[in-house]
PDB file of C-alpha atoms and ligand atoms in Angstrom:
ATOM      1  CA  MET Q   6      84.124  97.276 191.349  1.00  0.00           C
ATOM      2  CA  LYS Q   7      87.409  97.625 189.605  1.00  0.00           C
ATOM      3  CA  PHE Q   8      87.000  97.980 185.819  1.00  0.00           C
ATOM      4  CA  ALA Q   9      89.838  97.544 183.350  1.00  0.00           C
ATOM      5  CA  ILE Q  10      89.053  99.596 180.194  1.00  0.00           C
ATOM      6  CA  ILE Q  11      90.945  98.533 177.091  1.00  0.00           C
ATOM      7  CA  ALA Q  12      90.885 100.021 173.563  1.00  0.00           C
ATOM      8  CA  ASP Q  13      92.568  99.830 170.169  1.00  0.00           C
ATOM      9  CA  ILE Q  14      94.096  96.364 170.464  1.00  0.00           C
ATOM     10  CA  HIS Q  15      94.543  96.303 166.665  1.00  0.00           C
ATOM     11  CA  GLY Q  16      95.614  92.685 166.399  1.00  0.00           C
ATOM     12  CA  ASN Q  17      98.652  93.140 168.632  1.00  0.00           C
ATOM     13  CA  LEU Q  18      98.634  89.843 170.553  1.00  0.00           C
ATOM     14  CA  GLU Q  19     101.834  90.503 172.512  1.00  0.00           C
ATOM     15  CA  ALA Q  20     100.479  93.812 173.818  1.00  0.00           C
ATOM     16  CA  LEU Q  21      97.043  92.307 174.621  1.00  0.00           C
ATOM     17  CA  GLU Q  22      98.549  89.422 176.606  1.00  0.00           C
ATOM     18  CA  ALA Q  23     100.802  91.750 178.610  1.00  0.00           C
ATOM     19  CA  VAL Q  24      97.881  94.025 179.397  1.00  0.00           C
ATOM     20  CA  LEU Q  25      95.659  91.109 180.490  1.00  0.00           C
ATOM     21  CA  GLU Q  26      98.446  89.917 182.766  1.00  0.00           C
ATOM     22  CA  ASP Q  27      98.710  93.364 184.382  1.00  0.00           C
ATOM     23  CA  ILE Q  28      94.906  93.483 184.733  1.00  0.00           C
ATOM     24  CA  LYS Q  29      95.130  90.229 186.696  1.00  0.00           C
ATOM     25  CA  ILE Q  30      97.931  91.521 188.920  1.00  0.00           C
ATOM     26  CA  GLN Q  31      95.951  94.727 189.562  1.00  0.00           C
ATOM     27  CA  LYS Q  32      92.987  92.555 190.655  1.00  0.00           C
ATOM     28  CA  CYS Q  33      90.438  94.130 188.344  1.00  0.00           C
ATOM     29  CA  THR Q  34      87.008  92.526 188.678  1.00  0.00           C
ATOM     30  CA  HIS Q  35      85.536  93.581 185.294  1.00  0.00           C
ATOM     31  CA  LEU Q  36      86.788  94.208 181.781  1.00  0.00           C
ATOM     32  CA  VAL Q  37      85.404  96.494 179.035  1.00  0.00           C
ATOM     33  CA  CYS Q  38      86.578  96.936 175.427  1.00  0.00           C
ATOM     34  CA  LEU Q  39      86.234 100.147 173.356  1.00  0.00           C
ATOM     35  CA  GLY Q  40      86.759  98.604 169.936  1.00  0.00           C
ATOM     36  CA  ASP Q  41      89.320  98.391 167.141  1.00  0.00           C
ATOM     37  CA  ILE Q  42      90.180  94.828 168.123  1.00  0.00           C
ATOM     38  CA  VAL Q  43      91.565  94.283 164.599  1.00  0.00           C
ATOM     39  CA  GLY Q  44      93.585  96.203 161.981  1.00  0.00           C
ATOM     40  CA  TYR Q  45      97.286  97.244 161.735  1.00  0.00           C
ATOM     41  CA  ASN Q  46      99.017  94.306 163.489  1.00  0.00           C
ATOM     42  CA  ALA Q  47      99.434  90.638 162.619  1.00  0.00           C
ATOM     43  CA  ASN Q  48      97.093  88.746 164.973  1.00  0.00           C
ATOM     44  CA  PRO Q  49      93.541  89.993 164.417  1.00  0.00           C
ATOM     45  CA  ARG Q  50      91.942  86.530 164.762  1.00  0.00           C
ATOM     46  CA  GLU Q  51      93.825  85.620 167.958  1.00  0.00           C
ATOM     47  CA  CYS Q  52      92.918  88.927 169.618  1.00  0.00           C
ATOM     48  CA  LEU Q  53      89.294  88.634 168.500  1.00  0.00           C
ATOM     49  CA  GLU Q  54      89.098  85.126 169.953  1.00  0.00           C
ATOM     50  CA  ILE Q  55      90.426  86.286 173.307  1.00  0.00           C
ATOM     51  CA  ILE Q  56      87.951  89.158 173.531  1.00  0.00           C
ATOM     52  CA  ARG Q  57      85.028  87.007 172.469  1.00  0.00           C
ATOM     53  CA  LYS Q  58      85.863  84.247 174.951  1.00  0.00           C
ATOM     54  CA  MET Q  59      85.852  86.726 177.843  1.00  0.00           C
ATOM     55  CA  ASN Q  60      82.308  87.766 176.890  1.00  0.00           C
ATOM     56  CA  ILE Q  61      82.808  91.398 177.966  1.00  0.00           C
ATOM     57  CA  PRO Q  62      80.972  94.595 176.918  1.00  0.00           C
ATOM     58  CA  CYS Q  63      82.464  95.868 173.676  1.00  0.00           C
ATOM     59  CA  VAL Q  64      81.694  98.666 171.197  1.00  0.00           C
ATOM     60  CA  LYS Q  65      82.596  98.918 167.505  1.00  0.00           C
ATOM     61  CA  GLY Q  66      85.667 100.740 166.183  1.00  0.00           C
ATOM     62  CA  ASN Q  67      86.223 102.036 162.671  1.00  0.00           C
ATOM     63  CA  HIS Q  68      88.693  99.243 161.882  1.00  0.00           C
ATOM     64  CA  ASP Q  69      86.192  96.676 163.185  1.00  0.00           C
ATOM     65  CA  GLU Q  70      83.670  98.172 160.792  1.00  0.00           C
ATOM     66  CA  TYR Q  71      85.867  98.415 157.712  1.00  0.00           C
ATOM     67  CA  CYS Q  72      87.549  95.042 158.223  1.00  0.00           C
ATOM     68  CA  SER Q  73      84.144  93.362 158.414  1.00  0.00           C
ATOM     69  CA  THR Q  74      82.610  95.025 155.346  1.00  0.00           C
ATOM     70  CA  GLU Q  75      83.694  95.842 151.798  1.00  0.00           C
ATOM     71  CA  SER Q  76      83.239  99.588 152.197  1.00  0.00           C
ATOM     72  CA  PRO Q  77      85.711 101.707 150.168  1.00  0.00           C
ATOM     73  CA  LEU Q  78      88.770 102.814 152.179  1.00  0.00           C
ATOM     74  CA  THR Q  79      88.867 106.461 151.079  1.00  0.00           C
ATOM     75  CA  ASP Q  80      89.263 107.830 154.620  1.00  0.00           C
ATOM     76  CA  PHE Q  81      92.298 105.670 155.395  1.00  0.00           C
ATOM     77  CA  ASN Q  82      95.952 106.473 154.830  1.00  0.00           C
ATOM     78  CA  PRO Q  83      97.714 103.983 152.507  1.00  0.00           C
ATOM     79  CA  TYR Q  84      99.292 101.958 155.374  1.00  0.00           C
ATOM     80  CA  ALA Q  85      96.038 101.631 157.304  1.00  0.00           C
ATOM     81  CA  ALA Q  86      94.195 100.743 154.069  1.00  0.00           C
ATOM     82  CA  GLN Q  87      96.743  98.025 153.296  1.00  0.00           C
ATOM     83  CA  ALA Q  88      96.285  96.596 156.800  1.00  0.00           C
ATOM     84  CA  VAL Q  89      92.481  96.646 156.474  1.00  0.00           C
ATOM     85  CA  THR Q  90      92.680  94.834 153.121  1.00  0.00           C
ATOM     86  CA  TRP Q  91      95.012  92.241 154.657  1.00  0.00           C
ATOM     87  CA  THR Q  92      92.772  91.790 157.737  1.00  0.00           C
ATOM     88  CA  ARG Q  93      89.670  91.308 155.544  1.00  0.00           C
ATOM     89  CA  LYS Q  94      91.386  88.289 154.041  1.00  0.00           C
ATOM     90  CA  GLN Q  95      92.248  86.787 157.454  1.00  0.00           C
ATOM     91  CA  LEU Q  96      88.850  86.995 159.131  1.00  0.00           C
ATOM     92  CA  THR Q  97      86.150  84.355 158.626  1.00  0.00           C
ATOM     93  CA  GLU Q  98      82.590  85.330 157.610  1.00  0.00           C
ATOM     94  CA  GLU Q  99      81.415  84.416 161.129  1.00  0.00           C
ATOM     95  CA  GLU Q 100      84.046  86.684 162.731  1.00  0.00           C
ATOM     96  CA  LYS Q 101      83.099  89.542 160.395  1.00  0.00           C
ATOM     97  CA  LYS Q 102      79.438  89.108 161.316  1.00  0.00           C
ATOM     98  CA  TRP Q 103      80.311  89.342 165.025  1.00  0.00           C
ATOM     99  CA  LEU Q 104      82.258  92.569 164.416  1.00  0.00           C
ATOM    100  CA  ARG Q 105      79.472  94.039 162.256  1.00  0.00           C
ATOM    101  CA  GLU Q 106      76.919  93.475 164.994  1.00  0.00           C
ATOM    102  CA  LEU Q 107      78.785  95.432 167.655  1.00  0.00           C
ATOM    103  CA  LYS Q 108      77.016  98.577 168.851  1.00  0.00           C
ATOM    104  CA  TYR Q 109      78.517 102.080 168.619  1.00  0.00           C
ATOM    105  CA  VAL Q 110      77.621 103.116 172.163  1.00  0.00           C
ATOM    106  CA  ARG Q 111      76.925 101.148 175.324  1.00  0.00           C
ATOM    107  CA  MET Q 112      76.205 101.757 178.982  1.00  0.00           C
ATOM    108  CA  VAL Q 113      78.155  99.705 181.494  1.00  0.00           C
ATOM    109  CA  LYS Q 114      76.962 100.072 185.114  1.00  0.00           C
ATOM    110  CA  ASN Q 115      76.925 103.884 185.570  1.00  0.00           C
ATOM    111  CA  PHE Q 116      79.269 104.875 182.740  1.00  0.00           C
ATOM    112  CA  THR Q 117      79.191 105.081 178.918  1.00  0.00           C
ATOM    113  CA  ILE Q 118      81.617 103.569 176.383  1.00  0.00           C
ATOM    114  CA  VAL Q 119      82.184 104.670 172.778  1.00  0.00           C
ATOM    115  CA  HIS Q 120      85.034 104.242 170.278  1.00  0.00           C
ATOM    116  CA  ALA Q 121      85.183 107.785 168.853  1.00  0.00           C
ATOM    117  CA  THR Q 122      82.605 110.384 170.018  1.00  0.00           C
ATOM    118  CA  LEU Q 123      79.022 110.433 171.394  1.00  0.00           C
ATOM    119  CA  ASP Q 124      77.768 113.263 169.147  1.00  0.00           C
ATOM    120  CA  ALA Q 125      78.192 111.166 165.961  1.00  0.00           C
ATOM    121  CA  PRO Q 126      79.713 107.791 166.867  1.00  0.00           C
ATOM    122  CA  GLU Q 127      79.429 106.406 163.342  1.00  0.00           C
ATOM    123  CA  ARG Q 128      81.378 109.341 161.852  1.00  0.00           C
ATOM    124  CA  TRP Q 129      84.595 108.465 163.679  1.00  0.00           C
ATOM    125  CA  GLY Q 130      85.615 112.006 164.701  1.00  0.00           C
ATOM    126  CA  TYR Q 131      88.836 112.527 166.628  1.00  0.00           C
ATOM    127  CA  VAL Q 132      88.850 114.189 170.031  1.00  0.00           C
ATOM    128  CA  PHE Q 133      92.265 115.763 170.612  1.00  0.00           C
ATOM    129  CA  ASP Q 134      91.230 119.114 172.066  1.00  0.00           C
ATOM    130  CA  ARG Q 135      88.710 120.922 174.302  1.00  0.00           C
ATOM    131  CA  LEU Q 136      86.629 122.110 171.377  1.00  0.00           C
ATOM    132  CA  ALA Q 137      85.978 118.555 170.114  1.00  0.00           C
ATOM    133  CA  ALA Q 138      85.394 117.370 173.676  1.00  0.00           C
ATOM    134  CA  ALA Q 139      82.871 120.177 174.254  1.00  0.00           C
ATOM    135  CA  ALA Q 140      80.813 118.947 171.273  1.00  0.00           C
ATOM    136  CA  ASN Q 141      80.633 115.510 172.929  1.00  0.00           C
ATOM    137  CA  PHE Q 142      79.459 116.522 176.408  1.00  0.00           C
ATOM    138  CA  PRO Q 143      75.798 117.448 175.545  1.00  0.00           C
ATOM    139  CA  TYR Q 144      75.314 113.843 174.385  1.00  0.00           C
ATOM    140  CA  GLN Q 145      76.889 112.339 177.517  1.00  0.00           C
ATOM    141  CA  ASN Q 146      74.218 111.342 180.066  1.00  0.00           C
ATOM    142  CA  THR Q 147      76.614 109.766 182.553  1.00  0.00           C
ATOM    143  CA  ALA Q 148      79.286 111.426 184.709  1.00  0.00           C
ATOM    144  CA  VAL Q 149      81.990 109.297 183.096  1.00  0.00           C
ATOM    145  CA  CYS Q 150      82.457 108.204 179.481  1.00  0.00           C
ATOM    146  CA  PHE Q 151      85.463 106.333 178.142  1.00  0.00           C
ATOM    147  CA  PHE Q 152      86.630 106.549 174.517  1.00  0.00           C
ATOM    148  CA  GLY Q 153      89.508 105.442 172.268  1.00  0.00           C
ATOM    149  CA  HIS Q 154      90.251 105.996 168.575  1.00  0.00           C
ATOM    150  CA  THR Q 155      93.030 108.644 168.871  1.00  0.00           C
ATOM    151  CA  HIS Q 156      95.438 106.266 170.653  1.00  0.00           C
ATOM    152  CA  VAL Q 157      96.401 109.259 172.811  1.00  0.00           C
ATOM    153  CA  PRO Q 158      95.365 109.102 176.494  1.00  0.00           C
ATOM    154  CA  LEU Q 159      93.828 112.474 177.407  1.00  0.00           C
ATOM    155  CA  ALA Q 160      91.132 113.316 179.968  1.00  0.00           C
ATOM    156  CA  PHE Q 161      88.549 116.078 179.461  1.00  0.00           C
ATOM    157  CA  VAL Q 162      86.459 117.476 182.322  1.00  0.00           C
ATOM    158  CA  ARG Q 163      83.430 119.708 182.156  1.00  0.00           C
ATOM    159  CA  ASP Q 164      82.232 121.780 185.113  1.00  0.00           C
ATOM    160  CA  THR Q 165      81.699 125.451 184.208  1.00  0.00           C
ATOM    161  CA  VAL Q 166      84.168 125.184 181.336  1.00  0.00           C
ATOM    162  CA  VAL Q 167      85.825 122.273 179.511  1.00  0.00           C
ATOM    163  CA  ARG Q 168      89.402 121.516 180.411  1.00  0.00           C
ATOM    164  CA  GLY Q 169      91.665 118.698 179.311  1.00  0.00           C
ATOM    165  CA  GLY Q 170      95.131 117.242 179.298  1.00  0.00           C
ATOM    166  CA  THR Q 171      97.338 114.269 180.038  1.00  0.00           C
ATOM    167  CA  TYR Q 172      96.798 112.347 183.256  1.00  0.00           C
ATOM    168  CA  SER Q 173      98.117 109.479 185.357  1.00  0.00           C
ATOM    169  CA  LYS Q 174      95.523 109.150 188.127  1.00  0.00           C
ATOM    170  CA  PHE Q 175      92.661 111.369 189.324  1.00  0.00           C
ATOM    171  CA  LYS Q 176      89.543 111.322 191.439  1.00  0.00           C
ATOM    172  CA  VAL Q 177      86.070 111.606 189.928  1.00  0.00           C
ATOM    173  CA  GLU Q 178      84.368 114.562 191.617  1.00  0.00           C
ATOM    174  CA  PRO Q 179      80.588 114.992 191.948  1.00  0.00           C
ATOM    175  CA  GLY Q 180      78.849 117.504 189.632  1.00  0.00           C
ATOM    176  CA  LYS Q 181      81.453 117.156 186.874  1.00  0.00           C
ATOM    177  CA  LYS Q 182      81.507 115.212 183.619  1.00  0.00           C
ATOM    178  CA  TYR Q 183      84.488 113.265 182.401  1.00  0.00           C
ATOM    179  CA  PHE Q 184      85.311 112.170 178.842  1.00  0.00           C
ATOM    180  CA  VAL Q 185      88.403 110.023 179.143  1.00  0.00           C
ATOM    181  CA  ASN Q 186      90.589 108.498 176.423  1.00  0.00           C
ATOM    182  CA  VAL Q 187      92.136 105.296 177.742  1.00  0.00           C
ATOM    183  CA  GLY Q 188      95.076 105.138 175.280  1.00  0.00           C
ATOM    184  CA  ALA Q 189      95.805 102.179 173.021  1.00  0.00           C
ATOM    185  CA  VAL Q 190      96.785  98.616 173.819  1.00  0.00           C
ATOM    186  CA  GLY Q 191      98.166  97.726 170.394  1.00  0.00           C
ATOM    187  CA  GLN Q 192      99.517 100.899 168.799  1.00  0.00           C
ATOM    188  CA  PRO Q 193     100.201 103.807 171.245  1.00  0.00           C
ATOM    189  CA  ARG Q 194     100.702 107.225 169.584  1.00  0.00           C
ATOM    190  CA  ASP Q 195     101.757 109.458 172.464  1.00  0.00           C
ATOM    191  CA  ASN Q 196     105.489 108.862 172.040  1.00  0.00           C
ATOM    192  CA  ASN Q 197     105.372 106.184 174.694  1.00  0.00           C
ATOM    193  CA  PRO Q 198     105.665 102.710 173.162  1.00  0.00           C
ATOM    194  CA  LYS Q 199     104.234 100.885 176.241  1.00  0.00           C
ATOM    195  CA  ALA Q 200     100.719  99.458 175.918  1.00  0.00           C
ATOM    196  CA  GLY Q 201      98.105 101.633 177.639  1.00  0.00           C
ATOM    197  CA  TYR Q 202      94.825 100.983 179.410  1.00  0.00           C
ATOM    198  CA  VAL Q 203      92.764 102.428 182.287  1.00  0.00           C
ATOM    199  CA  ILE Q 204      91.571 101.166 185.657  1.00  0.00           C
ATOM    200  CA  TYR Q 205      88.312 102.694 186.850  1.00  0.00           C
ATOM    201  CA  ASP Q 206      87.801 101.943 190.565  1.00  0.00           C
ATOM    202  CA  THR Q 207      84.135 102.730 191.191  1.00  0.00           C
ATOM    203  CA  VAL Q 208      84.477 102.315 194.994  1.00  0.00           C
ATOM    204  CA  GLU Q 209      87.426 104.734 195.360  1.00  0.00           C
ATOM    205  CA  GLY Q 210      86.135 106.816 192.462  1.00  0.00           C
ATOM    206  CA  THR Q 211      89.509 106.964 190.749  1.00  0.00           C
ATOM    207  CA  ILE Q 212      90.624 106.688 187.146  1.00  0.00           C
ATOM    208  CA  GLU Q 213      94.199 105.531 186.597  1.00  0.00           C
ATOM    209  CA  LEU Q 214      96.222 105.201 183.387  1.00  0.00           C
ATOM    210  CA  ARG Q 215      98.449 102.123 183.291  1.00  0.00           C
ATOM    211  CA  ARG Q 216     101.413 101.560 180.934  1.00  0.00           C
ATOM    212  CA  VAL Q 217     102.689  98.067 180.357  1.00  0.00           C
ATOM    213  CA  GLU Q 218     105.856  96.791 178.682  1.00  0.00           C
ATOM    214  CA  TYR Q 219     105.477  94.057 176.114  1.00  0.00           C
ATOM    215  CA  ASP Q 220     107.559  92.155 173.530  1.00  0.00           C
ATOM    216  CA  ILE Q 221     107.581  94.852 170.793  1.00  0.00           C
ATOM    217  CA  ALA Q 222     110.259  93.051 168.772  1.00  0.00           C
ATOM    218  CA  LYS Q 223     108.076  89.947 168.476  1.00  0.00           C
ATOM    219  CA  ALA Q 224     105.030  91.937 167.349  1.00  0.00           C
ATOM    220  CA  GLN Q 225     107.249  93.727 164.793  1.00  0.00           C
ATOM    221  CA  ARG Q 226     108.623  90.455 163.428  1.00  0.00           C
ATOM    222  CA  LYS Q 227     105.111  89.138 162.878  1.00  0.00           C
ATOM    223  CA  ILE Q 228     104.073  92.290 160.998  1.00  0.00           C
ATOM    224  CA  LEU Q 229     107.016  91.900 158.602  1.00  0.00           C
ATOM    225  CA  GLU Q 230     106.470  88.158 158.200  1.00  0.00           C
ATOM    226  CA  ALA Q 231     102.831  88.783 157.341  1.00  0.00           C
ATOM    227  CA  GLY Q 232     103.866  91.159 154.575  1.00  0.00           C
ATOM    228  CA  LEU Q 233     102.244  94.148 156.239  1.00  0.00           C
ATOM    229  CA  PRO Q 234     103.853  97.622 155.700  1.00  0.00           C
ATOM    230  CA  GLU Q 235     107.225  98.040 157.414  1.00  0.00           C
ATOM    231  CA  ARG Q 236     106.131 101.358 158.777  1.00  0.00           C
ATOM    232  CA  LEU Q 237     103.521  99.611 160.934  1.00  0.00           C
ATOM    233  CA  ALA Q 238     106.301  97.651 162.615  1.00  0.00           C
ATOM    234  CA  GLU Q 239     108.569 100.674 163.020  1.00  0.00           C
ATOM    235  CA  ARG Q 240     105.980 102.880 164.679  1.00  0.00           C
ATOM    236  CA  LEU Q 241     105.472 100.410 167.565  1.00  0.00           C
ATOM    237  CA  ALA Q 242     109.028 101.100 168.786  1.00  0.00           C
ATOM    238  CA  TYR Q 243     108.397 104.868 169.005  1.00  0.00           C
ATOM    239  CA  GLY Q 244     104.763 104.888 170.145  1.00  0.00           C
ATOM    240  CA  LYS Q 245     103.748 106.971 167.127  1.00  0.00           C
TER     241      LYS Q 245
HETATM  242 ZN1   ZN L 324      92.337 102.552 166.508  1.00  0.00          ZN
END
């Protein structure tokens, strides 16, 4: 089986369509979504519709949660909060209900998916380093777990110690555990503006990071036309 693992679409329709096209070209047989379908960019409803139509396994992200409830936005920076407030006004009650009912953690075949971390998935912690990854591993019952949330594709491995770093493609080795961030479709933050996602080939036992060009200018135009913060448009060009 060849799984495409996508995360952090954030209402970026141009990026999502480009990634889905690449997934087709790469002949993936299955698709999995790690949440944050909405928030930040201008097409939350269109992206949500595409994901729902495909009927694929999906877990809840923090933006999915906050955009579908009226919870106070104290943990968000002003730009993110503005985007959440805007997105709340776009989504229908039925769409919000669908987002609210997403689970925090799911098993897909022999691997686990989560938006943030397994140790406290509803607390939305960020895993950027080995220390944070080490806290996750005791809660990981499968050899491989994919996560999103940071928008920075990093892979952490535990054998006798926990190591981690950037990656492009690697082989899953027996006896080790892998906690792998798949990057972001709709708002990359690793100084690479191309949309990111991962292909997990369970037959070859390989995990590969893909980067895909998309129409950034069009996504930026829509952000400005929607009256969303200019900074959200600018950052797409830099991958920050
Ligand atoms: Zn996100």
